Short mmCIF file of C-alpha atoms in Angstrom, two decimals:
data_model
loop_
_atom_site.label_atom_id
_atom_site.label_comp_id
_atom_site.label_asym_id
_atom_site.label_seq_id
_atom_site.Cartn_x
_atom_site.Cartn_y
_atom_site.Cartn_z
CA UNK A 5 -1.43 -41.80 23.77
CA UNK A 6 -0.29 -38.07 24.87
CA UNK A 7 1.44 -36.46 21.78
CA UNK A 8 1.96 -32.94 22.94
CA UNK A 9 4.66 -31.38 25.49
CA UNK A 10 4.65 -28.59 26.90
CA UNK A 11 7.73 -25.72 26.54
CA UNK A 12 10.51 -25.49 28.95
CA UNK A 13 10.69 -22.59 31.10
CA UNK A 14 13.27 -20.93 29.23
CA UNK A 15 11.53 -21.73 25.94
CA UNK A 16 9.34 -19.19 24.27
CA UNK A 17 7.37 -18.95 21.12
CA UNK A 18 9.84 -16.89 18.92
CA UNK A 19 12.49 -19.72 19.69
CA UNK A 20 9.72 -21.95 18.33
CA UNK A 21 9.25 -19.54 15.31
CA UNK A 22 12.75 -19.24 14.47
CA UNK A 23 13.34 -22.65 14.92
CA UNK A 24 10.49 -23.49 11.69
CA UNK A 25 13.15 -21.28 9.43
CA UNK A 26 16.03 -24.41 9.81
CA UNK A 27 13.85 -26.90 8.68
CA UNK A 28 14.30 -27.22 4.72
CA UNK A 29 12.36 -30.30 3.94
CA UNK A 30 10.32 -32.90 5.52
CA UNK A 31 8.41 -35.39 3.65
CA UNK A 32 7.26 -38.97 3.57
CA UNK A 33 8.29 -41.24 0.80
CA UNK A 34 6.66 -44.47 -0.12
CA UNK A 35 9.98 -46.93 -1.00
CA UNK A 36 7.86 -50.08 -2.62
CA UNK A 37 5.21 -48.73 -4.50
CA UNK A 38 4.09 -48.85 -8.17
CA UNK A 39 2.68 -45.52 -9.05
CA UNK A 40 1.32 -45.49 -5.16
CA UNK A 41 -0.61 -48.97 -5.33
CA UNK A 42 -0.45 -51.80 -2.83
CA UNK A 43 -2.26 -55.21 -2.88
CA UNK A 44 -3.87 -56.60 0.21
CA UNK A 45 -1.30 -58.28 3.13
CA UNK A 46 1.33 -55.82 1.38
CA UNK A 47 4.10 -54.26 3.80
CA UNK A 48 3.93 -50.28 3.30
CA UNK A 49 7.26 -49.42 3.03
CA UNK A 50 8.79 -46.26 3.41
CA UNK A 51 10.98 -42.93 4.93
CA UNK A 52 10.34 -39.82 6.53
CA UNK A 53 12.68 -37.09 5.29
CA UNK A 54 13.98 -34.18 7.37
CA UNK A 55 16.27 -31.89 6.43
CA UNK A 56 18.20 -29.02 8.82
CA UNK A 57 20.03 -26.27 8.50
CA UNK A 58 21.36 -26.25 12.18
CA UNK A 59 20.59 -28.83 14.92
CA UNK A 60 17.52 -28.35 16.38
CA UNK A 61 15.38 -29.66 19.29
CA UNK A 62 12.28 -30.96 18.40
CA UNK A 63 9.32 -32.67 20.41
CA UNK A 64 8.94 -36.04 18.54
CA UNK A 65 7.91 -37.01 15.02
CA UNK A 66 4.85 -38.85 14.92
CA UNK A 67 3.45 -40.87 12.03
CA UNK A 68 -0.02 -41.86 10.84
CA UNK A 69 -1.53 -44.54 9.33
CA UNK A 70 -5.36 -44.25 8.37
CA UNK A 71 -7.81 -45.79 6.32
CA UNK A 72 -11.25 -44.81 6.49
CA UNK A 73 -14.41 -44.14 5.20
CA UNK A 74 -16.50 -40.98 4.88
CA UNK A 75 -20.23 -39.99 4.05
CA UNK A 76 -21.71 -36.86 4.14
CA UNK A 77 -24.53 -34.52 2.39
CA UNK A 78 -27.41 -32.08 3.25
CA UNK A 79 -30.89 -32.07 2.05
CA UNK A 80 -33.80 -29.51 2.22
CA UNK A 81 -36.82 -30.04 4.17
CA UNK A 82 -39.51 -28.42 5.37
CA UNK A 83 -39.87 -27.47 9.09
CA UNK A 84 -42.55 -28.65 11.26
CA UNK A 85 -43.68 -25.47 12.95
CA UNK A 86 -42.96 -22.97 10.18
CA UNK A 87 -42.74 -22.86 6.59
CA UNK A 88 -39.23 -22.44 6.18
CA UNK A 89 -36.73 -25.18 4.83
CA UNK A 90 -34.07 -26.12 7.10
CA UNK A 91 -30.56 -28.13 6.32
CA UNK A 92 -30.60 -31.31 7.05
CA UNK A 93 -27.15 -32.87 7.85
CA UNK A 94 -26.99 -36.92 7.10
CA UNK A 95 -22.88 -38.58 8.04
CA UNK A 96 -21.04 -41.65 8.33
CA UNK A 97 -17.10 -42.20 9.74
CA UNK A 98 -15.41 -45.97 9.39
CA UNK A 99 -11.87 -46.26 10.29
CA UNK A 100 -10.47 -49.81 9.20
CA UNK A 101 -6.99 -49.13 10.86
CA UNK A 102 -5.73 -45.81 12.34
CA UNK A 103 -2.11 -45.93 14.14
CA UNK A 104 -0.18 -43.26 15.42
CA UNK A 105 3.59 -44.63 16.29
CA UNK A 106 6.76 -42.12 17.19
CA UNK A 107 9.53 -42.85 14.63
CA UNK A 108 11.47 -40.07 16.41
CA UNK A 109 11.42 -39.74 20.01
CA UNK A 110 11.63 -36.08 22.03
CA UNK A 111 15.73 -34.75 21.80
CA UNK A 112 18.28 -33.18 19.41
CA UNK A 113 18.45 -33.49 15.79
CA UNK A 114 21.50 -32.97 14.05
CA UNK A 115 21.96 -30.94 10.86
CA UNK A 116 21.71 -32.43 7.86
CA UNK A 117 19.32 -35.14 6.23
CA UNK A 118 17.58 -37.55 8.83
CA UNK A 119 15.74 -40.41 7.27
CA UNK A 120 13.30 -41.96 9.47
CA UNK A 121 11.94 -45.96 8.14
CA UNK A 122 9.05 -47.02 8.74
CA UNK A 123 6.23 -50.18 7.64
CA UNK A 124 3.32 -51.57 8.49
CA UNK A 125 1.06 -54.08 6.81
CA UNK A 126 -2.63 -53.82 4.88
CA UNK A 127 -4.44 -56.61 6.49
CA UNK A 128 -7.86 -57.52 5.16
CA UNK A 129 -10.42 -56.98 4.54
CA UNK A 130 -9.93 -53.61 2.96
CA UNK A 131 -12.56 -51.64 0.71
CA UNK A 132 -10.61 -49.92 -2.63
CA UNK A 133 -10.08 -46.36 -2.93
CA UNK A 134 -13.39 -44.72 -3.76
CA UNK A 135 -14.44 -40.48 -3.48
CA UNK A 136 -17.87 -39.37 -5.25
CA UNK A 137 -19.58 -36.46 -4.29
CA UNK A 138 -21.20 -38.18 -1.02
CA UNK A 139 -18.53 -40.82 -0.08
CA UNK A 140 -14.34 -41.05 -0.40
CA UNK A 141 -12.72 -43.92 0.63
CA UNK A 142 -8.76 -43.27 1.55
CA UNK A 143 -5.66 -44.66 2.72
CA UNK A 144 -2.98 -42.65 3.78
CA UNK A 145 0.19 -41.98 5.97
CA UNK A 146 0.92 -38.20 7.93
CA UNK A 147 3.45 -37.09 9.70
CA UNK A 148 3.46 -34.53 11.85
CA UNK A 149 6.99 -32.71 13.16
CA UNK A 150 6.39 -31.47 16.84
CA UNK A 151 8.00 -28.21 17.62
CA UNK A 152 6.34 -27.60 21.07
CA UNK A 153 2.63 -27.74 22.37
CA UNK A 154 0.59 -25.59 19.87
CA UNK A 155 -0.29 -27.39 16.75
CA UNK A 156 -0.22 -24.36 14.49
CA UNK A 157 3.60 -24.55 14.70
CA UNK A 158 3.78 -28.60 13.54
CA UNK A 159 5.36 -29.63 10.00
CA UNK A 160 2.79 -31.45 8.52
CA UNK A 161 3.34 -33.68 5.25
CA UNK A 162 0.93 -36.59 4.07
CA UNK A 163 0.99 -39.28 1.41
CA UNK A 164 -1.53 -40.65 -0.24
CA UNK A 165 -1.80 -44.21 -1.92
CA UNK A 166 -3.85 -46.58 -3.21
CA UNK A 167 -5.18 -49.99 -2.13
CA UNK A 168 -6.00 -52.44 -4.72
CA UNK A 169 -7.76 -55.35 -4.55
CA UNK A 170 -8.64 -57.33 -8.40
CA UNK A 171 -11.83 -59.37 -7.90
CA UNK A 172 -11.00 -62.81 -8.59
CA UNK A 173 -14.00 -64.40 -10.19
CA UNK A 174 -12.72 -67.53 -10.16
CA UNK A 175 -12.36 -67.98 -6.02
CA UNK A 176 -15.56 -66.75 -5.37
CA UNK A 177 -17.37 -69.56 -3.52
CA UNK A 178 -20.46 -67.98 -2.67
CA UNK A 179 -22.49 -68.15 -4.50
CA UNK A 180 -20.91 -69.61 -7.56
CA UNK A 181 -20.75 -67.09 -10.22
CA UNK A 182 -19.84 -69.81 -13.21
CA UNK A 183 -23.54 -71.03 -12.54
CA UNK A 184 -26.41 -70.09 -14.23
CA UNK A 185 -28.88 -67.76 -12.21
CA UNK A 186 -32.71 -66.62 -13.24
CA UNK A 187 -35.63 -64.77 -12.14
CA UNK A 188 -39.42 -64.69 -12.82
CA UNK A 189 -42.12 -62.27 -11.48
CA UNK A 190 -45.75 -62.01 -12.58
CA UNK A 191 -48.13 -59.07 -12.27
CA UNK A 192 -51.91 -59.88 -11.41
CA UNK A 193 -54.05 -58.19 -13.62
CA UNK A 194 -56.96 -55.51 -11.54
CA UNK A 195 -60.33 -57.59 -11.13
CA UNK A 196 -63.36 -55.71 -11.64
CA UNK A 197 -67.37 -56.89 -10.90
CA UNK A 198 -68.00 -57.44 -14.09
CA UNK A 199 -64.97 -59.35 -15.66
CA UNK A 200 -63.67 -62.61 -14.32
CA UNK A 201 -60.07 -63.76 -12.84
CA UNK A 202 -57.39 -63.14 -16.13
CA UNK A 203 -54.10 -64.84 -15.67
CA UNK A 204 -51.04 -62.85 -14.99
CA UNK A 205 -48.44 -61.02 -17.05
CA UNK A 206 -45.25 -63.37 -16.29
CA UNK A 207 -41.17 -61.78 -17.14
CA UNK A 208 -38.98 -64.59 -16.88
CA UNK A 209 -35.06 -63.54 -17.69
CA UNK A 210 -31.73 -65.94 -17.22
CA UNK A 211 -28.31 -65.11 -17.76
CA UNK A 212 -26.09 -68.54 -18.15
CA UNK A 213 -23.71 -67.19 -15.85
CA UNK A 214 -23.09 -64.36 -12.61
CA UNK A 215 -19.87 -63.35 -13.55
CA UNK A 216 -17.88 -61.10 -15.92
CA UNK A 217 -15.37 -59.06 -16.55
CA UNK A 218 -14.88 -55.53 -18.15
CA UNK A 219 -14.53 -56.11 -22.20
CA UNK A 220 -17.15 -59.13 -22.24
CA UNK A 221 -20.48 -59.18 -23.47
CA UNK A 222 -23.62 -60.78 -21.29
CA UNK A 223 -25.79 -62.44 -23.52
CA UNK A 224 -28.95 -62.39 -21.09
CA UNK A 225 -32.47 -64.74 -22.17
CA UNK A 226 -35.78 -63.53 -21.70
CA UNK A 227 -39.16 -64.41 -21.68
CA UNK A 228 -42.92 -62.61 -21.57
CA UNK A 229 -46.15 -63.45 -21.70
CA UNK A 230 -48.63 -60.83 -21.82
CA UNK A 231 -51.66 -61.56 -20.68
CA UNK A 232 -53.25 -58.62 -20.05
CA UNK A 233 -55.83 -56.22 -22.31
CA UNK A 234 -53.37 -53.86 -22.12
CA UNK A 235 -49.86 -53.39 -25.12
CA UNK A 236 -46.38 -54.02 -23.69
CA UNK A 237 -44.79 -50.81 -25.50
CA UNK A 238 -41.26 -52.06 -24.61
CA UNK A 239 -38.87 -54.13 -22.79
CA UNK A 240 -36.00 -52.83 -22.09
CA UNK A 241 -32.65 -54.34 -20.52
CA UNK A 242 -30.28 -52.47 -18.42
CA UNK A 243 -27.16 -53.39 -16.60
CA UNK A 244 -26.87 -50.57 -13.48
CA UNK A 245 -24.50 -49.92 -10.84
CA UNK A 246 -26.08 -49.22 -7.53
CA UNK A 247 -24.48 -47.58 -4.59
CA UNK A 248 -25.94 -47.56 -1.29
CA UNK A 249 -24.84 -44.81 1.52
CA UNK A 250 -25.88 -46.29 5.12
CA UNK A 251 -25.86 -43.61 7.85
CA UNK A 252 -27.79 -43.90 11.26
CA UNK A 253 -30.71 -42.15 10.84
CA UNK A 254 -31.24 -42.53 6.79
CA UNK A 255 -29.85 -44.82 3.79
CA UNK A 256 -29.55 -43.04 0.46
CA UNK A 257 -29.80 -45.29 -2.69
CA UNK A 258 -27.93 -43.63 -6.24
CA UNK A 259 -28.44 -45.87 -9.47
CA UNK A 260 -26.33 -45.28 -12.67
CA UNK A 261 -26.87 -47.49 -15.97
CA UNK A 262 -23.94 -48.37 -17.52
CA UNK A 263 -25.53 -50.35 -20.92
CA UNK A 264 -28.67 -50.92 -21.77
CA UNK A 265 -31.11 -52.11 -24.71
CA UNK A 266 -34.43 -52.14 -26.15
CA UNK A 267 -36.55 -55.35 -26.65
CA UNK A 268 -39.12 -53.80 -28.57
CA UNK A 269 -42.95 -54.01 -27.77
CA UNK A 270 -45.64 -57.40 -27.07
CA UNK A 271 -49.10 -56.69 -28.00
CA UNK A 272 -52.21 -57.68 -25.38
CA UNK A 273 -52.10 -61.67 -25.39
CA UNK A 274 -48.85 -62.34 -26.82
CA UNK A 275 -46.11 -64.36 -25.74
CA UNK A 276 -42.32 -63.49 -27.11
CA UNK A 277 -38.64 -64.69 -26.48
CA UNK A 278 -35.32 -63.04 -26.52
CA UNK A 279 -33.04 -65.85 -27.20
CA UNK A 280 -29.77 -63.47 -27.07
CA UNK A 281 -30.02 -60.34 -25.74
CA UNK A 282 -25.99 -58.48 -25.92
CA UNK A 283 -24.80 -56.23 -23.37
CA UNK A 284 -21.19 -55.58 -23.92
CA UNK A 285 -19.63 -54.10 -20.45
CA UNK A 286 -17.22 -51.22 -21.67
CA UNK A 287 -13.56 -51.56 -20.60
CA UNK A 288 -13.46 -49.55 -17.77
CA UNK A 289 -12.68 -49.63 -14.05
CA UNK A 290 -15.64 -51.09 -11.80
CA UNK A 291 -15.60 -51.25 -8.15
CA UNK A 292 -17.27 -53.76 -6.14
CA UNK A 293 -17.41 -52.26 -2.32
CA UNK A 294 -18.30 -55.19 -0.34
CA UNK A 295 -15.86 -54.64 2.46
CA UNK A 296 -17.45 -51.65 3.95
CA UNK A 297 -20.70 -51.43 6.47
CA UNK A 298 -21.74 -48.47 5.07
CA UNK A 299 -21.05 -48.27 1.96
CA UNK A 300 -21.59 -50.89 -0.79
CA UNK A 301 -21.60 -51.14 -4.78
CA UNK A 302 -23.39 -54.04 -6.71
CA UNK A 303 -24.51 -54.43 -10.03
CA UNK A 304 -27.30 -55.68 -11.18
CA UNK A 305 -29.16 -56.57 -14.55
CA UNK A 306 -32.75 -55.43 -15.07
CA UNK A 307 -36.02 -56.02 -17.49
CA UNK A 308 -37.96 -53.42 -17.42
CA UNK A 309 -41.78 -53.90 -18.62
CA UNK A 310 -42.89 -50.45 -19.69
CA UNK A 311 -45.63 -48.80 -19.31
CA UNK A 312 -46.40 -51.75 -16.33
CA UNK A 313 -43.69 -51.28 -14.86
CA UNK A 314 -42.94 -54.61 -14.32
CA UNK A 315 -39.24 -55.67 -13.06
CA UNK A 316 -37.33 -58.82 -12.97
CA UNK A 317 -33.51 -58.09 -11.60
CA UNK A 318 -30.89 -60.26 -11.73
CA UNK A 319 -27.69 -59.75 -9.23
CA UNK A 320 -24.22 -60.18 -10.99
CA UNK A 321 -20.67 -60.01 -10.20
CA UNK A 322 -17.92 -57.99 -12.15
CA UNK A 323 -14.32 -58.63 -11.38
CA UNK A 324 -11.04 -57.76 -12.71
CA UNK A 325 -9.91 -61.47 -13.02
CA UNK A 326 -12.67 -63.43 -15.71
CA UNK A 327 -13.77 -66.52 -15.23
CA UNK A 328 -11.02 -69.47 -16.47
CA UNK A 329 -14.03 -71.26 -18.22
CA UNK A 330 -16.07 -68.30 -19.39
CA UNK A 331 -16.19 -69.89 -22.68
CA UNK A 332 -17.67 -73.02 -22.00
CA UNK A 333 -20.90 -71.55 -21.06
CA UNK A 334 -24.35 -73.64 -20.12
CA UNK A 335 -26.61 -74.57 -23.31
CA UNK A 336 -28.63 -72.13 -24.64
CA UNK A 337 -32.26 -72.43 -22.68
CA UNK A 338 -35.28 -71.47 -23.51
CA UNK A 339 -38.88 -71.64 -21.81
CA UNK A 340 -40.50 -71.21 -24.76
CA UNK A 341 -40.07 -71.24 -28.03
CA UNK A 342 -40.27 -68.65 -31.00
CA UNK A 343 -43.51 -70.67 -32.01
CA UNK A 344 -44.49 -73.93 -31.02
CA UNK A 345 -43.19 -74.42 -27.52
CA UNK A 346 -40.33 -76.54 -26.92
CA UNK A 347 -40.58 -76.73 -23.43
CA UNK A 348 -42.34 -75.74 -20.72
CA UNK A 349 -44.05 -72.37 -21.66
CA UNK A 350 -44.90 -69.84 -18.73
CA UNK A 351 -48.78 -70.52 -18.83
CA UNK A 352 -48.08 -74.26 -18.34
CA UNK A 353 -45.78 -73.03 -15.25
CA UNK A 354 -48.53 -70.92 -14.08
CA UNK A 355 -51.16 -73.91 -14.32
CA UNK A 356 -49.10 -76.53 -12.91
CA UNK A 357 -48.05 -73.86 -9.64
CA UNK A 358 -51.76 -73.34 -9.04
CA UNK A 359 -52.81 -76.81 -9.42
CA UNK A 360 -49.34 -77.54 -6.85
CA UNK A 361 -51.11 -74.79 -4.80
CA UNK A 362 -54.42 -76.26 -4.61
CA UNK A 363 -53.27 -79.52 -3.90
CA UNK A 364 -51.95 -78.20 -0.54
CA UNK A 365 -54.56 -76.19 0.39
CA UNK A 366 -56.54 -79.03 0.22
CA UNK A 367 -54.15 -81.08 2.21
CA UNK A 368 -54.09 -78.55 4.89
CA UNK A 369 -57.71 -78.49 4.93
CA UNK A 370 -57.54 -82.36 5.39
CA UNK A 371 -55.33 -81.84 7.83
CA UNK A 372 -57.34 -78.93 9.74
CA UNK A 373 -60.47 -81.27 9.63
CA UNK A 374 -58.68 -84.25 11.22
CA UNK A 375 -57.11 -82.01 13.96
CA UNK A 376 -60.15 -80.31 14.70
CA UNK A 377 -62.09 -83.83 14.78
CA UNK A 378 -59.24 -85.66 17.33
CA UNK A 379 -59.82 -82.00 19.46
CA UNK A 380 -63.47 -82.56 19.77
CA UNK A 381 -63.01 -86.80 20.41
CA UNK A 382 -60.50 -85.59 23.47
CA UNK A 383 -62.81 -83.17 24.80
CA UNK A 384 -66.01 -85.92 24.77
CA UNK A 385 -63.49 -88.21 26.70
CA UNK A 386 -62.67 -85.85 28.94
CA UNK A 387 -66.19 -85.20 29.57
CA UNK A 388 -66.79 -88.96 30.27
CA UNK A 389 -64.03 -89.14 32.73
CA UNK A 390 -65.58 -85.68 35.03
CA UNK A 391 -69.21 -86.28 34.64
CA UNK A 392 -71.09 -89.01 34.69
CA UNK A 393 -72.02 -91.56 31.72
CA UNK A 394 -74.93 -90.29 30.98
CA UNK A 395 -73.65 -86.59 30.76
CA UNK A 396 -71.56 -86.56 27.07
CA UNK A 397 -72.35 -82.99 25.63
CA UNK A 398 -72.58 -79.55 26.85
CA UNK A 399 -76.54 -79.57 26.41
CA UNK A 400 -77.65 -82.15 28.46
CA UNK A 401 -74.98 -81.17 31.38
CA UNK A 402 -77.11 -78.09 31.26
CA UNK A 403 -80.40 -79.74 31.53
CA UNK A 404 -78.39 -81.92 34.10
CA UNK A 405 -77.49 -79.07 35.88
CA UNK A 406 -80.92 -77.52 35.97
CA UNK A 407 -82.77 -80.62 37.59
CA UNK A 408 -79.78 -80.91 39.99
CA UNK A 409 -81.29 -77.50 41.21
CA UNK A 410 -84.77 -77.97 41.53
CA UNK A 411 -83.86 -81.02 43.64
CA UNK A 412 -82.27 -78.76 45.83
CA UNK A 413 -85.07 -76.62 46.64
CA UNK A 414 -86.64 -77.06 50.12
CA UNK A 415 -90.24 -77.95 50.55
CA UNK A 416 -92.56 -75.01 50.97
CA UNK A 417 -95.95 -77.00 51.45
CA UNK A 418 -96.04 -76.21 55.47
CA UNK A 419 -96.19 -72.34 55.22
CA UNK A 420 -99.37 -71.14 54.77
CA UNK A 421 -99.84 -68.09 52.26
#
């Protein structure tokens, strides 16, 4: 769409400069907004005010919607020919609706207050408002008063507002965050010549549910069994927020913790449980930017194994709606008990996986064997089928072959040497 005209011939620019001194106000007002919020599939209602001292001719008022998404920052590296550092420029741009409509059409406008409606609707899915120092997320509507072609002599005004979106926990389908969810890794100890194969240090951790709310407290469950020669000096528990910044060439990764806690230390062949570990998430405002392609937030819950560095992370959902049935949460579970074990411990998981594992790799063996033995029985009746019945194998085809050739030869008894 065009949006500029050009001056008539009897038009020049200190008409267009005298003309800016009648206009007393022009401004957009938002008519159905609380403190500048909307909710998703809300109308945007509102008026564009204009205000004249004389009537004037204008070219248009034009108004525009955006909402978008930007990502930008530098970094410092080194240059491949010299030694110098050079600025390295990394960006993103994501427009989820951008509209520019005339409310006002080229022509006279009398003196006086004009007020201009206009609406349109927020139509998901949207992204919440969001700025950092490498990302804002906006929503906004501008618009511009056209005097004549050059845009230094426009009226300009802009609104800002805010899109809000509460995280119901309770419609989220996939996955299910009212079920419990767990996660186990296992470090293999170094083998050296002299020592044999240890078993490994095994994390388990299990929260009894995905979701929560600001104000409520994760009781997370947690398992270790330290296997190695070496002291577990602690464990430590952290619920982060992680923001990832996709642009095309690079994607830049910033973690913040927002609560954490200390498990304390397991000595060199120990095995310990954390039946209730409490991480109360303070009552604040959390964003979960799922709506975007290049930019996201997620939180997740981590054990940390120090000095081992061994992690087990757990992905969780935090929404401004809780859960209906938060309080009727899953039994308390446990892999292993504070001394005798209850269940099944993590060395009897780690025997019965290998013996699971050995069991196939025997049955594939089998298998192998069988295939390669049904291969060889094809090829032998192949063989059969070419050549004749005495010729089965590769070694006497050869010799075969071989006699087949001296039979060949032609006598050489009639010339004389």
């Amino acid at each position: 769409m065009d949006l500029t005209y050009e001056l008539r011939d009897d038009e020049d620019d200190g008409d267009v400069l005298t003309s800016r001194k009648y206009v007393t106000e022009f401004e957009v007002e938002l008519t159905n907004a609380h403190n500048k919020t909307y909710l998703l599939n809300q109308l945007v209602e509102g008026v564009v005010r204009l205000n004249l001292k004389r009537p004037l001719e204008i070219r248009g008022i034009v108004v525009w919607f955006c909402g978008r998404t930007d990502i930008y920052w530098t970094e410092k590296r080194r240059g491949s020919a010299t030694k110098c550092f050079d600025t390295v420029q990394f960006d993103a741009h994501e427009d989820y609706f951008n509209i520019r409509n005339y409310i006002l059409e080229p022509g006279y406008v009398n003196a006086g207050e004009t007020r201009l409606p206009f609406k349109f609707q927020l139509t998901p899915p949207l992204p919440e408002n969001f700025e950092d120092n490498l990302c804002r997320i906006e929503y906004f509507v501008e618009a511009t008063l056209k005097l004549d072609y050059n845009p230094d002599n426009n009226f300009k005004t802009r609104e800002d507002f805010l899109v809000f979106d509460p995280y119901d926990l309770n419609k989220t389908v996939l996955p299910d965050v009212s079920f419990p969810v767990h996660a186990q890794k296992s470090l293999a100890p170094k083998r050296f010549c002299c020592c044999g194969l240890l078993p490994p240090m095994v994390a388990f951790l299990r929260l009894t549910r995905s979701g929560y709310s600001p104000g409520e407290t994760i009781h997370a469950q947690a398992d270790v069994e330290n296997n190695s020669p070496k002291r577990i000096q602690d464990v430590r528990f952290s619920l982060y927020e992680e923001r990832v910044y996709k642009t095309k060439y690079k994607t830049h990764v910033v973690r913040d913790d927002i609560v954490s806690a200390s498990g304390g230390s397991v000595g060199s062949g120990e095995t310990r449980h954390w039946p209730n570990v409490p991480l109360t998430i303070p009552k604040q405002q959390l964003f979960n930017v799922t709506n975007s392609n290049i930019f996201t937030i997620r939180h997740r819950l981590e054990m940390l194994l120090v000095p081992q560095d061994l992690k087990v992370v757990v992905e969780i959902v935090l929404g401004a709606i809780p859960l209906s049935n938060r309080d009727i949460q899953a039994p308390p579970h446990s892999r292993m008990g504070p001394g005798r074990p209850t269940g099944e411990t993590v060395a009897d998981f780690e025997k019965r996986r290998k013996s699971a594992t050995d069991t196939q790799t025997t049955t594939s063996q089998a298998s192998l064997r069988q295939h390669e033995n049904q291969t060889r029985q094809r090829r032998k009746d192949r063989n059969r089928r070419i050549y004749p019945d005495n010729i089965i194998d590769s070694r006497t085809y050869a010799d075969h072959v071989k006699n087949m050739r001296h039979e060949r030869l032609p006598p050489f008894d009639h010339i004389d040497g």
